[in-house]
Every structure is written in structure tokens, then in C-alpha cells.
mmCIF file of C-alpha atoms in Angstrom:
data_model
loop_
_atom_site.group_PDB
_atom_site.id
_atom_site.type_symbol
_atom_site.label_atom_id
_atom_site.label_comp_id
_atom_site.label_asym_id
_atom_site.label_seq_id
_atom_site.Cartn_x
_atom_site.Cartn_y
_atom_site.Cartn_z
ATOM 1 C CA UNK P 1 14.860 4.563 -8.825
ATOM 2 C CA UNK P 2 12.070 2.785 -10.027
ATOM 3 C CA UNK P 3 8.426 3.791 -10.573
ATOM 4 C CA UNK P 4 5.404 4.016 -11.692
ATOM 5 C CA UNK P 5 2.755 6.429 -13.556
ATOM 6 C CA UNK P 6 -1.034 6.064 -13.255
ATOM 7 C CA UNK P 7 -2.198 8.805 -15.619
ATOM 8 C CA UNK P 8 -5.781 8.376 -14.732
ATOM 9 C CA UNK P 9 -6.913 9.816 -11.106
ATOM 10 C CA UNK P 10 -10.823 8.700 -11.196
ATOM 11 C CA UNK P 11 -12.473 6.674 -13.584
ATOM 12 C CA UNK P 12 -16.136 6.374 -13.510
ATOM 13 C CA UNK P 13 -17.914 2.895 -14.755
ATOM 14 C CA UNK P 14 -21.394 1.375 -15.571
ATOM 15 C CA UNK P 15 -21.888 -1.677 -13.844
ATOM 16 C CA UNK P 16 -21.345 -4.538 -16.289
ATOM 17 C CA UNK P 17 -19.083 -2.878 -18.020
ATOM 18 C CA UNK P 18 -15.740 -3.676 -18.961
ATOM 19 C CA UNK P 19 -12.650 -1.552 -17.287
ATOM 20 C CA UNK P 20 -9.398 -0.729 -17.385
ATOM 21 C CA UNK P 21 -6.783 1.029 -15.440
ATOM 22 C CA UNK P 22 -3.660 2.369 -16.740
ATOM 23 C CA UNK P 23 0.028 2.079 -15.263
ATOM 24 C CA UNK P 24 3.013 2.722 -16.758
ATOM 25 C CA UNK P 25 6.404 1.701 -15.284
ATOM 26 C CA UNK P 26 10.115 3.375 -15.050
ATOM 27 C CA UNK P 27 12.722 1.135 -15.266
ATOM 28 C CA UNK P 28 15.267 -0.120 -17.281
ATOM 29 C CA UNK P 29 15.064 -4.023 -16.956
ATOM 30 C CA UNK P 30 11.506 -6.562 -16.103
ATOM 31 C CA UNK P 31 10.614 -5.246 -13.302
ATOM 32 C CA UNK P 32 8.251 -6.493 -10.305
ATOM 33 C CA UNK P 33 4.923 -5.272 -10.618
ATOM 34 C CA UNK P 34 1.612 -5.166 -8.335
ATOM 35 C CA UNK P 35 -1.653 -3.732 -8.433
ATOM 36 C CA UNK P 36 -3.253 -3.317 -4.681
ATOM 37 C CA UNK P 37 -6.678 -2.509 -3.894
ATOM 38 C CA UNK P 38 -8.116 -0.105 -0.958
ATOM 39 C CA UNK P 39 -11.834 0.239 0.102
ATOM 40 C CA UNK P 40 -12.204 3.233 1.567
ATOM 41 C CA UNK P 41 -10.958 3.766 4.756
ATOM 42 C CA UNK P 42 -8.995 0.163 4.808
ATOM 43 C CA UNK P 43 -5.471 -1.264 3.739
ATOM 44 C CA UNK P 44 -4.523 -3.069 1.018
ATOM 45 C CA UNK P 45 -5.400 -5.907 -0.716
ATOM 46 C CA UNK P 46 -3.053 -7.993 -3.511
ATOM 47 C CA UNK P 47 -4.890 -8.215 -6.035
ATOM 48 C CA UNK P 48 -1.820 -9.497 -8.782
ATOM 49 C CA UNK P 49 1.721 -9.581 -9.059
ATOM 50 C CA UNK P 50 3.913 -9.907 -12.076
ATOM 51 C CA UNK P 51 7.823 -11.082 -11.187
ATOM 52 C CA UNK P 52 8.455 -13.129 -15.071
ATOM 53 C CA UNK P 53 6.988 -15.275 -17.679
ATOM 54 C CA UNK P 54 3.077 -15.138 -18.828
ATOM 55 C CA UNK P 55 2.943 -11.512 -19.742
ATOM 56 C CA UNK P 56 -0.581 -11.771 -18.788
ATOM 57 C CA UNK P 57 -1.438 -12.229 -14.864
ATOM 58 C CA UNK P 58 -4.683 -13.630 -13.407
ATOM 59 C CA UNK P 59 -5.632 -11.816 -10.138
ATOM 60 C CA UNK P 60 -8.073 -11.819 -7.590
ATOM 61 C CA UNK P 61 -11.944 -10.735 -7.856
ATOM 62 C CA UNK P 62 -11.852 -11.486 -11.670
ATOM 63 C CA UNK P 63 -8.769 -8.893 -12.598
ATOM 64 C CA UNK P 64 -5.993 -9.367 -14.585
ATOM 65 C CA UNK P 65 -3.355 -7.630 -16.305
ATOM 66 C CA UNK P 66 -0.929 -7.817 -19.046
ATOM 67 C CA UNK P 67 2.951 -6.216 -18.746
ATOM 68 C CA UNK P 68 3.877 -4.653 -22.143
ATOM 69 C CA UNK P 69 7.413 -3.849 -22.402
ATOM 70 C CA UNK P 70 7.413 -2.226 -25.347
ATOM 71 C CA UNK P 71 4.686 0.171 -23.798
ATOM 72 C CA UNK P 72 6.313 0.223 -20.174
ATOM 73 C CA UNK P 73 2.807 -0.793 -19.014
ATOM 74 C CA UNK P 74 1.079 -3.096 -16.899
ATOM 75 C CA UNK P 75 -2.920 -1.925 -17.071
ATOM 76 C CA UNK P 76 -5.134 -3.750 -14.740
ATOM 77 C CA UNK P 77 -8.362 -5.062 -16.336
ATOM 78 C CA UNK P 78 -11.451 -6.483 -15.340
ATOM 79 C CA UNK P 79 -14.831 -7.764 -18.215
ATOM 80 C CA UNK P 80 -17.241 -6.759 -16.175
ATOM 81 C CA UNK P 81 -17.383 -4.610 -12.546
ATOM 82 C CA UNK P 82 -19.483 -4.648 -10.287
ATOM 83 C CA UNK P 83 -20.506 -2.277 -7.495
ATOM 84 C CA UNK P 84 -18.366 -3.629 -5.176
ATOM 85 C CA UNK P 85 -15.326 -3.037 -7.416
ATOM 86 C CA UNK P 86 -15.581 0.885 -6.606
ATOM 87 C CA UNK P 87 -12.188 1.462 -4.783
ATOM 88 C CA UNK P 88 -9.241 2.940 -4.875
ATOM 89 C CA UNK P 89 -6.562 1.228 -6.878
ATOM 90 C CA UNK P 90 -2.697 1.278 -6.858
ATOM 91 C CA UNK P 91 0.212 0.177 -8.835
ATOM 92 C CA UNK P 92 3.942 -0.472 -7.509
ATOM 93 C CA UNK P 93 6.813 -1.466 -7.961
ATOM 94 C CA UNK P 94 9.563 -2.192 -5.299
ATOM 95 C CA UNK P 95 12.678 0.101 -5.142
ATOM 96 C CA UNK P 96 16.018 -0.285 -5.099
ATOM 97 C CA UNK P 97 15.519 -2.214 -1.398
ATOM 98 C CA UNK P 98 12.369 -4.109 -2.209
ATOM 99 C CA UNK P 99 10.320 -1.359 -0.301
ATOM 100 C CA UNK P 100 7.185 -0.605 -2.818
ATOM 101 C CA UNK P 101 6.708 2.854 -4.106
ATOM 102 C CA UNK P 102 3.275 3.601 -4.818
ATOM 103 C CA UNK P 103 1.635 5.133 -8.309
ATOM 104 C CA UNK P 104 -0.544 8.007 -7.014
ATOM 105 C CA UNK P 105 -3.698 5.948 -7.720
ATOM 106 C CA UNK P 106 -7.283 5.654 -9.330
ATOM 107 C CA UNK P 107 -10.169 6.170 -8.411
ATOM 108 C CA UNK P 108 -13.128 3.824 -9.515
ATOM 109 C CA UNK P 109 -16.518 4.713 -9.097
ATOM 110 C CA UNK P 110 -19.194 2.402 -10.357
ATOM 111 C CA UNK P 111 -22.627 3.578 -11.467
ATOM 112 C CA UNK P 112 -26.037 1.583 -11.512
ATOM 113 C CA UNK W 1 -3.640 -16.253 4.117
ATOM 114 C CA UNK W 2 -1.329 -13.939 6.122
ATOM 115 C CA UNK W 3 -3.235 -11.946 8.485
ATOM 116 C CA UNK W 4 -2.077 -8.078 9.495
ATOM 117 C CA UNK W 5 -3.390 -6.615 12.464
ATOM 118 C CA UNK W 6 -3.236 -3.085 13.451
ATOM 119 C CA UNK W 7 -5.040 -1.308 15.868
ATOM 120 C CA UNK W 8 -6.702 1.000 16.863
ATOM 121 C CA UNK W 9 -8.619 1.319 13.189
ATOM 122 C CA UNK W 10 -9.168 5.026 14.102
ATOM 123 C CA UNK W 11 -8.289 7.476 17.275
ATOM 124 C CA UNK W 12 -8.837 11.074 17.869
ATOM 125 C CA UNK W 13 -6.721 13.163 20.183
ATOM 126 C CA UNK W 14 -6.113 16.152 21.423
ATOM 127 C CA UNK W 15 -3.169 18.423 20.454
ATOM 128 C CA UNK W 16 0.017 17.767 22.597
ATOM 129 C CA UNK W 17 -0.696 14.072 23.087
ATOM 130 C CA UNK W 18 1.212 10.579 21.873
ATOM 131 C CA UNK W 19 -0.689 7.930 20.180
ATOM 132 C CA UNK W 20 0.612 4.378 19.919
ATOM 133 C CA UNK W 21 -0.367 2.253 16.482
ATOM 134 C CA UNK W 22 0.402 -1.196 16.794
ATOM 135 C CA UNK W 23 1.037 -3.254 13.556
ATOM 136 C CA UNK W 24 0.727 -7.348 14.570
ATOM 137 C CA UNK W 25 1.481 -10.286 12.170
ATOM 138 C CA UNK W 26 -0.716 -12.987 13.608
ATOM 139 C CA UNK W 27 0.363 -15.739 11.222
ATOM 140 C CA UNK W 28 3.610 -15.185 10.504
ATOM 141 C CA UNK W 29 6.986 -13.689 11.504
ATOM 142 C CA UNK W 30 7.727 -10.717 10.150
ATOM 143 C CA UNK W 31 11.480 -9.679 10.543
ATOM 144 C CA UNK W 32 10.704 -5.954 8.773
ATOM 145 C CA UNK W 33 7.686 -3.965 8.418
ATOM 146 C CA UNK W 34 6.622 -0.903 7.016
ATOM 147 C CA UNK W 35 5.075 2.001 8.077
ATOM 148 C CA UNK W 36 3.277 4.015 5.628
ATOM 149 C CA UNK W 37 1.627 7.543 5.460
ATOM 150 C CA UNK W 38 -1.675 8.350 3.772
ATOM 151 C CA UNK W 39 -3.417 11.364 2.810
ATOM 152 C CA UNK W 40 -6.650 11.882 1.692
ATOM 153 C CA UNK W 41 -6.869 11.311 -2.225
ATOM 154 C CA UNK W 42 -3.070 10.080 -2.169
ATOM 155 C CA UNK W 43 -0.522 7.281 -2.630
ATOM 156 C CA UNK W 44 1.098 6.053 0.066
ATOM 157 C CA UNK W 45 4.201 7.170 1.159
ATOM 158 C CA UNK W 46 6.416 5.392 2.886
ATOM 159 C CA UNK W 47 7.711 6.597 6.317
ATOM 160 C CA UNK W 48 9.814 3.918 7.706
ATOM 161 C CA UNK W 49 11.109 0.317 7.846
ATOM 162 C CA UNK W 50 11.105 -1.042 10.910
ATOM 163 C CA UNK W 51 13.165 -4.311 11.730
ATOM 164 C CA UNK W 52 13.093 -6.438 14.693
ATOM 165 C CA UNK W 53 15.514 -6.146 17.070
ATOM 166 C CA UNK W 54 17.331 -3.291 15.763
ATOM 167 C CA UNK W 55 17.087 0.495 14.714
ATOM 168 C CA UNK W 56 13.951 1.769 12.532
ATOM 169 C CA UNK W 57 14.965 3.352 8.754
ATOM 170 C CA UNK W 58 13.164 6.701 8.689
ATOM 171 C CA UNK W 59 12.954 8.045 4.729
ATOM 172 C CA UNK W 60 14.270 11.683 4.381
ATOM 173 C CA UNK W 61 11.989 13.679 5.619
ATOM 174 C CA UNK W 62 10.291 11.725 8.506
ATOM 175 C CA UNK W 63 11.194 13.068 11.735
ATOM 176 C CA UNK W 64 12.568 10.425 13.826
ATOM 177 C CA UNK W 65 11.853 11.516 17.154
ATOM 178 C CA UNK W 66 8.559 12.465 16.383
ATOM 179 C CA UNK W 67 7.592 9.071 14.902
ATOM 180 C CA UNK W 68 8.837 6.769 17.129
ATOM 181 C CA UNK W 69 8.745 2.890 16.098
ATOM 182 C CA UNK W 70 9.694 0.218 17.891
ATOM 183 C CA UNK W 71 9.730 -4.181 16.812
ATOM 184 C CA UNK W 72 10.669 -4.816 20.016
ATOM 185 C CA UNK W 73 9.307 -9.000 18.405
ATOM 186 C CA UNK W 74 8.828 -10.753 15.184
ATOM 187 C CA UNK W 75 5.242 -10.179 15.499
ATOM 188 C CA UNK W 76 4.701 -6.637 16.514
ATOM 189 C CA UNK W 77 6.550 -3.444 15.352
ATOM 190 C CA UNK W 78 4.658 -0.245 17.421
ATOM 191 C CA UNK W 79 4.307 3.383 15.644
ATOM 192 C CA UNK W 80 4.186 6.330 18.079
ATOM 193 C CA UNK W 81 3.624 10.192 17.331
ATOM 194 C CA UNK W 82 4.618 12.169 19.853
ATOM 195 C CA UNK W 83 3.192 15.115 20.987
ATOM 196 C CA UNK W 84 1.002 14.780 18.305
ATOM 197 C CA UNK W 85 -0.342 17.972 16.421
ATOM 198 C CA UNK W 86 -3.158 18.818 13.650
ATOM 199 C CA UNK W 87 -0.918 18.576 10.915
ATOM 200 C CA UNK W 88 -0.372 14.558 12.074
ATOM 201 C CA UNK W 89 -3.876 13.432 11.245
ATOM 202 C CA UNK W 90 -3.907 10.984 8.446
ATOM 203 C CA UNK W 91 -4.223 7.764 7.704
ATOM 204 C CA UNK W 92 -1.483 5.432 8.770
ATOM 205 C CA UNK W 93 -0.495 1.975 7.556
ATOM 206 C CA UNK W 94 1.709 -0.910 8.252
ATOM 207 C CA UNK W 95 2.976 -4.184 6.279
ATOM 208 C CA UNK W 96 4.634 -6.806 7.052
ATOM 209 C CA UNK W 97 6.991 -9.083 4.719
ATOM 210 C CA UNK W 98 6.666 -12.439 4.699
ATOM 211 C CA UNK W 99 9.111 -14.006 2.531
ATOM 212 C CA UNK W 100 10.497 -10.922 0.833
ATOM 213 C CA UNK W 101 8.533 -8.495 -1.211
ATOM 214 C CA UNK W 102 6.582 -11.071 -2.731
ATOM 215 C CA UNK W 103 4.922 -11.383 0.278
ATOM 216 C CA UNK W 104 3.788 -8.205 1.820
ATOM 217 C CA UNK W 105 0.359 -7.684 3.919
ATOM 218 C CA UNK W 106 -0.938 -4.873 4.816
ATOM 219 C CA UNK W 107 -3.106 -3.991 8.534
ATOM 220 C CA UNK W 108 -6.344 -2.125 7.805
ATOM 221 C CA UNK W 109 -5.022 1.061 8.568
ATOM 222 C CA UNK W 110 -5.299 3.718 11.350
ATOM 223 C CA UNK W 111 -7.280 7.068 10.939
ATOM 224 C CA UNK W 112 -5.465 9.681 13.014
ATOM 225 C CA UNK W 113 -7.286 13.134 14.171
ATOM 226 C CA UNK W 114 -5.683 14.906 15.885
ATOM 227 C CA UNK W 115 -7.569 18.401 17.242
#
């Protein structure tokens, strides 16, 4: 089954600087890709997708991210954060039956 | 955009009761939806699918009759956890799909303690 790998579990950033969140996929052919966002205590929030063509995706809040196949990535990036970027951010990938399977997510903290 | 409702955002109860989570799409017909499991400093996992009109698909592992679901319309699909215990509390979350996987919202989430 398909799935994903984010090797990173908390990553703390200055505010203004640039950063970026690792996620690495299993699967054999281009798969569908997400990155959601959660505030604490809240759902999720889309914040891009990746189904084909333009290897690099333009998201929400000012993210983007690029799907590598010869890396098996698809790491979320963003210029410059700000404080209200501090979350809690997941990759997936749908399964077999289009129901998502989460990576086991980051953590972003964001420091004045 | 699509709009997920769930409610309550947070309950406490005591040991030996059954809480009721309702998931609403308020935009937008959602034939399945998806009840996920959260614990602190985790992924979510997924629980079941729930799809209107017909029998819930619990993942292995998820006890059935203690998580009860029902999407008894397109709109709403109910979680319940029966005779709920200590080891229930978590954070509980529903989606709906709009369109396919392309176009899944999620509901704010439920915080579950149960004492």
C-alpha cells in the first residue's frame, strides 16, 4: 500500500526565515500527494495537492512544494514563516481505496 | 469553500457513558465520510468509512460495536462510543468527500475525555 515518510518530527524556525518540510513517498507509479495543516486542537486544512503535471505546486498561505521522483519526495516549502505558521503539518497520500493515510507529521514551532 | 461541521468541539464524560460526535457537510453532499482517530503528538489514523445509507467500513482493529457510526443522510454521518472508557479519550475527526479524494474536508475535530 502506499505511503509516506516524514523523517522530521519538530522543526523549530526564526520568523522570516525560510522552511522546509520533508516527505518522502512509497509507491511505485505518480502518485497523489497532499500536505494538510492542523492548529492545535483543530482539523485540517488543504494546504496543496499534487495529482500530475507542474512538478512544482502553489498552495495556500504562501506554501508550495515540488514532487521529485527521482527522490520519492514531495517537501513542502514556504520563503518566509511567520508566527502563525507554527502548526502541525501532514503529508498523504490516498490508499489503495482513495482513503488518505497520514505521514506521522511535523511539528513547526516558530521563534521571535 | 466546502464547509465540515462537527460537534461538540470537545466533551468530557464519565466512565461507562456513550458520547455521540456528529460530522455535518453543510454545503455539500457527502455520500462517504471518514472517521479518524488522533492521539496526542500523532498522525491520524483512520477508523472507519462511513457511507450513506448503508453499513460503516471499520479498519482492522476498530471495534465495531464499540464505535458505532451511523449516515443515516447525505449530510450527516454520527460517531458513537459506547460505554465509553479512559482509554477512549482522544481526539476524533471526520471528512467528508466531495467529488472523490480530491475533495476531502475535514470538521474541526472533537476532544474526547473520558474519566
Amino acid at each position: 500500500a502506499q505511503s509516506v515518510t516524514q523523517p522530521d518530527i519538530h522543526i523549530t524556525v526564526s520568523e522570516g526565515a525560510s522552511l522546509e518540510l520533508r516527505c518522502n513517498y512509497s509507491y511505485g507509479a505518480t502518485p497523489y500527494l497532499f500536505w494538510y495543516v492542523q492548529s492545535p486542537g483543530q482539523g485540517l486544512q488543504l494546504l496543496l495537492k499534487y495529482f500530475s503535471g507542474d512538478t512544482l505546486v502553489q498552495g495556500i498561505k504562501g506554501f508550495e512544494a515540488e514532487f521529485k521522483r527521482s527522490q520519492s519526495s514531495f517537501n513542502l516549502r514556504k520563503p518566509s514563516v511567520h508566527w502563525s505558521d507554527a502548526a502541525e503539518y501532514f503529508c498523504a497520500v490516498p490508499s489503495n481505496d482513495y482513503k488518505l493515510s497520514f505521514g506521522a507529521g511535523t511539528t513547526v514551532t516558530v521563534r521571535a | 469553500g466546502a464547509v465540515v461541521s462537527q460537534h461538540p468541539s470537545r466533551v468530557i464524560c464519565k466512565s461507562g457513558t456513550s458520547v455521540k460526535i456528529e460530522c455535518r457537510s453543510l454545503d455539500f453532499q457527502a455520500t462517504t465520510m471518514f472517521w479518524y482517530r488522533q492521539f496526542p503528538k500523532q498522525s491520524l489514523m483512520l477508523m472507519a468509512t462511513s457511507n450513506e445509507g448503508s453499513k460503516a467500513t471499520y479498519e482492522q482493529g476498530v471495534e465495531k460495536d464499540k464505535f458505532l457510526i451511523n449516515h443515516a443522510s447525505l449530510t450527516l454521518s454520527t460517531l458513537t462510543v459506547t460505554s465509553a472508557h479512559p482509554e477512549d479519550s482522544s481526539f476524533y475527526i471526520c471528512s467528508a468527500d466531495r467529488d472523490g479524494h480530491e475533495k476531502l474536508f475535514f470538521g474541526s475535530g472533537t476532544q474526547l475525555s473520558v474519566l
